[in-house]
Coordinates of C-alpha atoms in Angstrom, one line a residue:
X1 CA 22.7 -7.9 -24.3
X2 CA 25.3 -6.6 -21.8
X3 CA 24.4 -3.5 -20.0
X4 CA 26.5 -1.1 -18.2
X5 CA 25.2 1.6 -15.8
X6 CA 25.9 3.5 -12.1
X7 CA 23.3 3.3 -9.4
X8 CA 25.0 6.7 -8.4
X9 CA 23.3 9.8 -9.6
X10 CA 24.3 10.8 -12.9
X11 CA 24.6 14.8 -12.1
X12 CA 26.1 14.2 -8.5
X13 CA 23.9 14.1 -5.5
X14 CA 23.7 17.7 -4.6
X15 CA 21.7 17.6 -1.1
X16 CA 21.0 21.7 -1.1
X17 CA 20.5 22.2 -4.5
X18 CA 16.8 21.0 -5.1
X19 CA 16.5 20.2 -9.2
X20 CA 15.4 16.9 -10.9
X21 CA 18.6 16.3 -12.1
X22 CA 20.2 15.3 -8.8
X23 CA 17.7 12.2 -8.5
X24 CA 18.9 11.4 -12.0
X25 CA 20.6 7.5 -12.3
X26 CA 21.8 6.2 -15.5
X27 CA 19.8 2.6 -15.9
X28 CA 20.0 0.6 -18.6
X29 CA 17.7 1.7 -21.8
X30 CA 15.5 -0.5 -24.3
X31 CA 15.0 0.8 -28.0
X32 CA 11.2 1.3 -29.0
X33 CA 12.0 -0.9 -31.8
X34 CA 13.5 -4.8 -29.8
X35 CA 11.5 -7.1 -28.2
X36 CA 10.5 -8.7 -25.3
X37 CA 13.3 -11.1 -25.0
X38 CA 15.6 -8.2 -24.6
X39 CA 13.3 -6.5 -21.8
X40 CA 13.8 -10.0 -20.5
X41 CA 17.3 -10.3 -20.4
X42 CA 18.2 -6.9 -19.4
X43 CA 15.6 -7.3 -16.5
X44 CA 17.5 -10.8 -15.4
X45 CA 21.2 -8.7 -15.8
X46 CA 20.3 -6.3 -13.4
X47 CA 18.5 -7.3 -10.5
X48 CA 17.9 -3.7 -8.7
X49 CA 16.6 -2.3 -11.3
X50 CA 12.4 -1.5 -11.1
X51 CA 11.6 0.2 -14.7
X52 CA 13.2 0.1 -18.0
X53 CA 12.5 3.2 -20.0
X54 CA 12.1 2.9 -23.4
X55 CA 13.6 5.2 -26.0
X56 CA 13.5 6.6 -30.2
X57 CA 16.7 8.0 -30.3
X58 CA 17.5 9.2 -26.7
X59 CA 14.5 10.0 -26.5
X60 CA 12.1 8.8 -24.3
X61 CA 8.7 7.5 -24.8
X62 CA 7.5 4.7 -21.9
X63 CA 8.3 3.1 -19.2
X64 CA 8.3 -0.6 -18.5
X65 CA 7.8 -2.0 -14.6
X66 CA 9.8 -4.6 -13.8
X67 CA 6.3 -5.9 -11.3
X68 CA 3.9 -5.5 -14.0
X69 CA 6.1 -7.3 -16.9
X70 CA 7.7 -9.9 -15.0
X71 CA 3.9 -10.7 -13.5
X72 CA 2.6 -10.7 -16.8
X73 CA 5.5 -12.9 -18.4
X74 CA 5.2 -15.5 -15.6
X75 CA 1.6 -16.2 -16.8
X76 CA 0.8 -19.2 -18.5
X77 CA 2.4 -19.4 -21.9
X78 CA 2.5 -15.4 -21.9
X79 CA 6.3 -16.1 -22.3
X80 CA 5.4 -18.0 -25.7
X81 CA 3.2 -15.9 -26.9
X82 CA 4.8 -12.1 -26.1
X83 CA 8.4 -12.4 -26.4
X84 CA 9.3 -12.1 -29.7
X85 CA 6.8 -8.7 -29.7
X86 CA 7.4 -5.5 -29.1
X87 CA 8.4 -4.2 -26.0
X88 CA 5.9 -1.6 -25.5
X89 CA 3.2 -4.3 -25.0
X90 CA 3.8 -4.0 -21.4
X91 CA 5.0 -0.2 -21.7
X92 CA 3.5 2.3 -20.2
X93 CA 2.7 4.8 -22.5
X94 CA 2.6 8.3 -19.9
X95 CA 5.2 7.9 -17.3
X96 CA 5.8 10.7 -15.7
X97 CA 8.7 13.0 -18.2
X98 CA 10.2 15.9 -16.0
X99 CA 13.1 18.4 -17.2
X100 CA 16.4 17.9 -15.4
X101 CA 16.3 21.8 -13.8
X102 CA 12.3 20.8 -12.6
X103 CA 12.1 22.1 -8.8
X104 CA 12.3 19.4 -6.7
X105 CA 9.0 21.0 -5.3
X106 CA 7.4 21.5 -8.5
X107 CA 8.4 17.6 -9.1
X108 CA 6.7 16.2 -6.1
X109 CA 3.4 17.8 -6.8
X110 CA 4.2 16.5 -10.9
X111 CA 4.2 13.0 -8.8
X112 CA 1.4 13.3 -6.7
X113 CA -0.6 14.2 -9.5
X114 CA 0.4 11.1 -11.5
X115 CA -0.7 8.9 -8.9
X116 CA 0.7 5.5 -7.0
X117 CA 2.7 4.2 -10.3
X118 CA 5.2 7.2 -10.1
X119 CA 6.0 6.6 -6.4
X120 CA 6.2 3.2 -7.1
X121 CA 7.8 2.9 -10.8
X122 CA 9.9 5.7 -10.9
X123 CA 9.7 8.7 -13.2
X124 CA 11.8 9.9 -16.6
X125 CA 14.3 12.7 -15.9
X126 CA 15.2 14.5 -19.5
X127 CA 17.7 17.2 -20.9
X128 CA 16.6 19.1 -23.2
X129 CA 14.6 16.6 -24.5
X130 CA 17.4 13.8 -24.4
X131 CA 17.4 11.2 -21.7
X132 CA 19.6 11.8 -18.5
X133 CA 18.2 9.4 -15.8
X134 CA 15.8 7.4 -13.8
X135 CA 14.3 8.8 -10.6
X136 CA 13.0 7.0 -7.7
X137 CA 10.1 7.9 -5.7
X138 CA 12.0 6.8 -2.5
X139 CA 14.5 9.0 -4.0
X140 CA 12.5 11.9 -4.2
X141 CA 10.8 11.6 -0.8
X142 CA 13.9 11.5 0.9
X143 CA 15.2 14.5 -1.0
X144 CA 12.4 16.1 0.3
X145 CA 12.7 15.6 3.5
X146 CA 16.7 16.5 3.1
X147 CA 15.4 19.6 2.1
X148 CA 12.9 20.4 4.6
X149 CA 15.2 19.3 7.4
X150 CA 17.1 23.0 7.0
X151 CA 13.9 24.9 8.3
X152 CA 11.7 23.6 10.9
X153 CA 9.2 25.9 9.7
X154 CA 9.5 24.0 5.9
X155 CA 9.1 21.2 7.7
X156 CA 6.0 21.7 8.7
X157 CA 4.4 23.0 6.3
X158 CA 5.6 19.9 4.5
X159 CA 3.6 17.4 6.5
X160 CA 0.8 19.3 6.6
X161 CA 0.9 19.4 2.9
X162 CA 1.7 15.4 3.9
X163 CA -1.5 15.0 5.7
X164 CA -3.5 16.2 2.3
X165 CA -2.3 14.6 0.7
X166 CA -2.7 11.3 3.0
X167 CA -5.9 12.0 3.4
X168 CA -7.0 12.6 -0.5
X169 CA -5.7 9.5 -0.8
X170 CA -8.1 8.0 1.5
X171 CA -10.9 9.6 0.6
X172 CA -11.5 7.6 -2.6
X173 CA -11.7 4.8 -0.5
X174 CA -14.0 5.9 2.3
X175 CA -16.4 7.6 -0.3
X176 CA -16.9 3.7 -2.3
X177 CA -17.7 2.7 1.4
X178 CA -20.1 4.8 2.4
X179 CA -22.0 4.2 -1.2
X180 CA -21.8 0.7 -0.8
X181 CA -22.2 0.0 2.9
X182 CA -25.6 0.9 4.9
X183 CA -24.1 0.1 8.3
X184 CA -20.1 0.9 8.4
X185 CA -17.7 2.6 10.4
X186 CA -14.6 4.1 9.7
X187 CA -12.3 5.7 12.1
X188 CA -8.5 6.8 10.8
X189 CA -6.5 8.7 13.6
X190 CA -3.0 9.1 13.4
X191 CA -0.9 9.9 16.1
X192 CA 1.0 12.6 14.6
X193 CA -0.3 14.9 11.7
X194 CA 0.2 12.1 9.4
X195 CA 0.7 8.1 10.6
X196 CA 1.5 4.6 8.7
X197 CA -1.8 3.1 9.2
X198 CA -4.3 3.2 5.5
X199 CA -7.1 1.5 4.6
X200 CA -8.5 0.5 1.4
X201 CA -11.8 -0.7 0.0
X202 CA -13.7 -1.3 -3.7
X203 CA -16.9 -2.3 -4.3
X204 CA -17.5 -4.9 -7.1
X205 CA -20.9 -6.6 -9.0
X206 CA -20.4 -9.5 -6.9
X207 CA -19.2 -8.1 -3.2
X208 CA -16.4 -5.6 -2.0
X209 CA -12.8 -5.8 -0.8
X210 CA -11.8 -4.1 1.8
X211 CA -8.0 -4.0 4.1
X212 CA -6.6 -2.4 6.5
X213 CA -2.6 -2.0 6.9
X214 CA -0.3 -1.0 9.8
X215 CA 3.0 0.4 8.3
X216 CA 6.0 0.5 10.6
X217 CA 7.0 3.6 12.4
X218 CA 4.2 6.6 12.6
X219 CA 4.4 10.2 11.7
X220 CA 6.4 10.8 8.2
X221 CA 8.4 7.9 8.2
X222 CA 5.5 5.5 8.2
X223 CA 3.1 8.1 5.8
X224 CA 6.1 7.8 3.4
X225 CA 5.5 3.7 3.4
X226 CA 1.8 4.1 3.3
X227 CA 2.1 5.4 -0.3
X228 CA 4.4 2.2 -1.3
X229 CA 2.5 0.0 0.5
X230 CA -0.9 1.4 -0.6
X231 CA 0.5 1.2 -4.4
X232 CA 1.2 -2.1 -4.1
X233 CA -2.0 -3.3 -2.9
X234 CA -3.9 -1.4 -5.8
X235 CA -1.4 -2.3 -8.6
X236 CA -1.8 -6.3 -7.2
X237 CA -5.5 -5.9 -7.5
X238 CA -5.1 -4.4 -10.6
X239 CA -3.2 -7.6 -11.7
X240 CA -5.1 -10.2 -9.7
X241 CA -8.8 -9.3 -8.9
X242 CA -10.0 -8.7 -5.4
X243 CA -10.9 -12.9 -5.0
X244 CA -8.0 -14.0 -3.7
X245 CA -6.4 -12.0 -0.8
X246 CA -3.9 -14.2 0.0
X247 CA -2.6 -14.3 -3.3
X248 CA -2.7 -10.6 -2.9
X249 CA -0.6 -10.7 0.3
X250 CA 1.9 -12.8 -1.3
X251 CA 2.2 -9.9 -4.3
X252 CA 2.7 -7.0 -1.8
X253 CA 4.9 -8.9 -0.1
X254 CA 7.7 -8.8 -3.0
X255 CA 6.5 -5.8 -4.4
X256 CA 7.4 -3.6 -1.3
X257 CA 10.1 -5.7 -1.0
X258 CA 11.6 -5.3 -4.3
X259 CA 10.6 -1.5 -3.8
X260 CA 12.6 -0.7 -0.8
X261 CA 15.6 -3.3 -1.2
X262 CA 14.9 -5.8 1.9
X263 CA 15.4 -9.2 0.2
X264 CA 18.3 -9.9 3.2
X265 CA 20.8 -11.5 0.3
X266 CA 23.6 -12.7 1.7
X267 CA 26.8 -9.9 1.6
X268 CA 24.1 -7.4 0.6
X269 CA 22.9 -5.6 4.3
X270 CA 19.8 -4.2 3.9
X271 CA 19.6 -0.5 4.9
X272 CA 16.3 -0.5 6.5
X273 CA 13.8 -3.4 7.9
X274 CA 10.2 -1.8 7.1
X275 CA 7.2 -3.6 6.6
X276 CA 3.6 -3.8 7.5
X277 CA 1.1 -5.9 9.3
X278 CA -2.4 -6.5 7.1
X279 CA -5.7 -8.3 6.7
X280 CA -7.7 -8.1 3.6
X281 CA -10.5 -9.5 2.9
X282 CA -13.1 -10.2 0.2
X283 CA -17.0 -10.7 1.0
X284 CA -19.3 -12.3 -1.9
X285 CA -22.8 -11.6 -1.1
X286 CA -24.1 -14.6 -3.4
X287 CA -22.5 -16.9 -0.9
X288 CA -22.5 -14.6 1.8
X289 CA -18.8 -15.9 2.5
X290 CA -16.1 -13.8 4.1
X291 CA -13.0 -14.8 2.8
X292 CA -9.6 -13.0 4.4
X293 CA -6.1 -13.4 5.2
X294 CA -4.0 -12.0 7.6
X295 CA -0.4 -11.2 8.2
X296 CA -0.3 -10.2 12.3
X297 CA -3.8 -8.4 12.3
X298 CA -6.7 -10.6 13.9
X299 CA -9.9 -10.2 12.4
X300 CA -13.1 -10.0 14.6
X301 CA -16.3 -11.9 14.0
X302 CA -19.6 -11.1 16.3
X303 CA -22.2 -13.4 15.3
X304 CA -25.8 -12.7 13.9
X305 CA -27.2 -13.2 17.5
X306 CA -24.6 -11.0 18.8
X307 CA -23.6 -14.1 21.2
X308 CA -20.0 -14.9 20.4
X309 CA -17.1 -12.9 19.3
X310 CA -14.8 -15.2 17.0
X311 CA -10.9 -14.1 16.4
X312 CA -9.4 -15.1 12.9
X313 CA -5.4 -14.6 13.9
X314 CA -3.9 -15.7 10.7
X315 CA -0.1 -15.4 10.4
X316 CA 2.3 -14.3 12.3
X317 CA 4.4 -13.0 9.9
X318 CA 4.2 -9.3 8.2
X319 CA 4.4 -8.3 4.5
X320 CA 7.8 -6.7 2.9
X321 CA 9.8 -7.5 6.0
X322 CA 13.7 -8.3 5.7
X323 CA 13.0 -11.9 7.4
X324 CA 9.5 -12.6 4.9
X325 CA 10.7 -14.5 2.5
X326 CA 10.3 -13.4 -0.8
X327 CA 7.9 -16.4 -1.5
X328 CA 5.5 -16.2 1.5
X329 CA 2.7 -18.1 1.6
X330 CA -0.1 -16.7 3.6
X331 CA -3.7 -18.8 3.7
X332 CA -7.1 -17.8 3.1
X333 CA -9.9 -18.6 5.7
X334 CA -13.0 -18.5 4.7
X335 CA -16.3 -17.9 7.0
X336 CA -20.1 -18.0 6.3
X337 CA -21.9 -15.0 7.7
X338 CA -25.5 -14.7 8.8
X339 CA -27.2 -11.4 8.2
X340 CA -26.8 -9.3 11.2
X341 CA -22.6 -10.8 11.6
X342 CA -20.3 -8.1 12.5
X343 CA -16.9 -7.4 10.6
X344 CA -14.3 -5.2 12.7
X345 CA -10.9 -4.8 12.1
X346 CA -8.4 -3.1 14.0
X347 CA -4.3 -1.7 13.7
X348 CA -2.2 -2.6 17.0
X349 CA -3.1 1.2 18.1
X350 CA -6.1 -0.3 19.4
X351 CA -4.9 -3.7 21.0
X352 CA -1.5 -2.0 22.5
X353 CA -2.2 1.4 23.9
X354 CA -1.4 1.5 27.6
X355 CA -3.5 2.5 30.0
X356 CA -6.2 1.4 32.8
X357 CA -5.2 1.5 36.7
X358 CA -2.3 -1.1 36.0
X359 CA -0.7 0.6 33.2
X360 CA -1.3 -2.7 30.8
X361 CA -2.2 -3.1 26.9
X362 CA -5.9 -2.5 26.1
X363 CA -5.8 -5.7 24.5
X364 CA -7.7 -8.3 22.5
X365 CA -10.2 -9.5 25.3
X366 CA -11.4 -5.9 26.4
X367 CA -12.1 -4.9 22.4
X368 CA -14.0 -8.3 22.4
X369 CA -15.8 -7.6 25.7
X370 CA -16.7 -3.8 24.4
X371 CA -18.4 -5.5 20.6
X372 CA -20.3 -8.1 22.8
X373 CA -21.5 -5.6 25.1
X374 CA -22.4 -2.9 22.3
X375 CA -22.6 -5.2 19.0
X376 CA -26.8 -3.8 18.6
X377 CA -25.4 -0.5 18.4
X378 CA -25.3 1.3 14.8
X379 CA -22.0 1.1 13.2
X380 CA -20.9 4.7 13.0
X381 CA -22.2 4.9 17.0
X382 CA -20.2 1.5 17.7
X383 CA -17.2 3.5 16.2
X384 CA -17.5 5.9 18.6
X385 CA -18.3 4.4 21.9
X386 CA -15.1 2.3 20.8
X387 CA -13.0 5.2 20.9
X388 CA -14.4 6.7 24.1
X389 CA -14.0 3.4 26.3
X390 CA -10.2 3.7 24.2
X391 CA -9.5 7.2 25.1
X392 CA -11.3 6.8 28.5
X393 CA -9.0 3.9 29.6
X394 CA -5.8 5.5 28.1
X395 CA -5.9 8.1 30.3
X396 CA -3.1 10.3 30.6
X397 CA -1.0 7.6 29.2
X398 CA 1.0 9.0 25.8
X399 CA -1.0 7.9 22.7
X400 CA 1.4 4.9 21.6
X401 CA 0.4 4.5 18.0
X402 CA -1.8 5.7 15.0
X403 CA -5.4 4.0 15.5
X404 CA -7.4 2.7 12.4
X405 CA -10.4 0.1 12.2
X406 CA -12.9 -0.9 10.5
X407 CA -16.8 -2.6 11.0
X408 CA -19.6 -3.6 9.1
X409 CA -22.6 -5.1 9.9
X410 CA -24.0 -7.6 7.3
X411 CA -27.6 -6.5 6.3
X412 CA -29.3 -8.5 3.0
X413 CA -31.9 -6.1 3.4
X414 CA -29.6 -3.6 2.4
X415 CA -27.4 -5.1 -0.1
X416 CA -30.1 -6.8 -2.3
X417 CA -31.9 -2.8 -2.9
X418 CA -28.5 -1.5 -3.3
X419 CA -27.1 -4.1 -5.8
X420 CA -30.2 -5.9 -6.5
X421 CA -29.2 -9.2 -5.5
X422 CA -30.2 -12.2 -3.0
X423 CA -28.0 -12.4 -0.5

């Protein structure tokens, strides 16, 4: 099936005049009614393209994501068993369906409402009913912030509106946390009114996940990949389970990839080189086993007797990166944990902030020297002497970076009244 489409807006990109219609870009189409051979094909024509919509006569009634259909395909014998059905097996049924002459405004609050897939898949732009186009999230941020760059006074009352919306998407996250955690701190400080630093964590029958992320750049540039990043992680989980986190790593890797365009092919410069350094990790409290992988984010151990502080570097190579290849391999490692082990965390805010009477990185040995010399403390009070002996040796050195870690203490006590368990 030969396809034939413009990646150039399909109303003219009219920077000033903020409608729907602007972001609209003819893609290919698939009819309700062919299979998944055909979603196939056209997927393998036309490399750039992230969703297929799905029509009835012009009209449109799902969306298909390139991630979630090529993952599922590329299962064992899914290819055999689903193509020759119908293409909305993988659709999904309520993408989000704006009006050509929706506000662009009105659109991004349609988009935050819909949640990660719209950022991530794209979102349905009709006329009068009748398709006109696919919008990007990427697409619409940036037309947003082309908007707002007019009026310094729109501006900011766009990143605070930025920061809310940052932060509600963080709250779901630090709420499962503090249900599921007796002894757990938290601390997310951007530098700016909104950073490129997230966590994420889910608690499960058998344990909990948990990650924290550094996205490149700070302030809007690097909230902006926070929501990509952040709807990768959750879609991969979504698709793999929270077992496996390098598998994980491996499926954010070409998912923000794919997402922003930085697969470095030859004749093809890539207009930006954005990534993120990562560790996720999964604990299983029947085996009490910490198992985690890391792309440029150590991961800090303090035995039960609060002796030893062990450093897990894992790899030195981050997620969505121009230079990561697409089919990164990053390793688990797994660790056995006493009750009473410490967890913690940390973004390269911590590790890199100048300061101290010779002007030199923090570092990795002085946040190893403060958890040995404070590990018996509670968790939320650990937090906070951490960022006092932070701020104290900063100084009146400029803040470099956003700051965001995380600890937990392992307590059985805890966790078998909680889940009813043995640990």
């Amino acid at each position: 099936m030969e396809s034939h489409f413009s990646l150039t807006p399909a109303t003219g990109s009219k920077l000033f005049q903020p409608t729907a219609g602007a972001l609209a870009v003819q893609v290919p189409v698939v009819q309700f009614d062919e299979n998944n051979a055909t979603v196939l094909e056209i997927f393998g024509q036309h490399k750039e393209l992230v969703s297929l919509p799905v029509v009835e006569r012009q009209r449109p009634i799902g969306l298909i994501s390139r991630h979630i259909f090529m993952s599922q395909m590329s299962k064992p014998y899914h290819r055999e068993l689903y193509e020759r059905k119908s293409c909305i097996a993988f659709m999904d049924k309520d993408p989000l369906i704006v009006e050509a002459d929706t506000p662009i405004e009105t659109l991004g609050a349609l988009a935050v409402a819909s949640g990660d897939k719209t950022l991530a898949d794209g979102f349905i732009i009709v006329d009068q009913g009748q398709l006109a186009g696919l919008g990007a999230g990427l697409a619409l941020m940036r037309e947003l912030v082309a908007m707002q760059e007019e009026k310094n006074r729109q501006v900011m009352q766009s990143i605070d509106y930025a920061s809310v919306i940052q932060r509600a998407m963080l709250s779901a996250s630090r709420a499962a946390m503090t249900e599921a955690l007796d002894d757990a701190c938290l601390v997310w400080e951007p530098r700016d009114v909104v950073g490129g630093d997230f966590y994420h964590f889910e608690a499960h029958p058998g344990g909990w996940f948990a990650a924290v992320a550094d996205c490149t750049g700070h302030g809007v540039p690097g909230a902006f990949l926070t929501l990509i990043a952040s709807s990768a992680l959750k879609q991969a989980l979504e698709l793999h389970g929270p077992h496996d986190p390098a598998r994980l790593m491996r499926d954010v890797n070409r998912s923000m990839k794919r997402v922003l365009g930085q697969h470095g092919q030859s004749g093809k410069p890539s207009e930006s080189d954005d990534g993120m350094d990562a560790c996720f990790f999964w604990f299983d409290r029947a085996t009490r086993t910490l198992t985690s992988s890391s792309a440029k984010m150590p991961l800090f151990l303090l035995v039960a007797d609060g002796t030893e502080v062990l450093t897990i570097e894992g790899k030195r190579v981050g997620l969505g990166y121009v230079d990561t290849p697409d089919d990164m391999q990053w390793d688990n490692h797994s660790q056995h944990l006493a009750p009473g082990a410490m967890i913690f965390v940390c973004t390269d805010g911590v590790i890199d902030q100048i300061g101290g009477p010779k002007h030199i990185a923090f570092g990795k040995q002085r946040l190893r020297r403060t958890l040995l010399e404070h590990g018996k403390l509670a968790m939320p009070e650990l937090g906070r002497v951490v960022m006092d002996i932070h701020a104290h040796y900063q100084g009146t050195q400029r803040r470099r970076d956003d700051i965001c870690f995380f600890g937990v203490r392992l307590d059985a006590a805890h966790q078998d009244s909680q889940h009813g368990t043995q640990a």
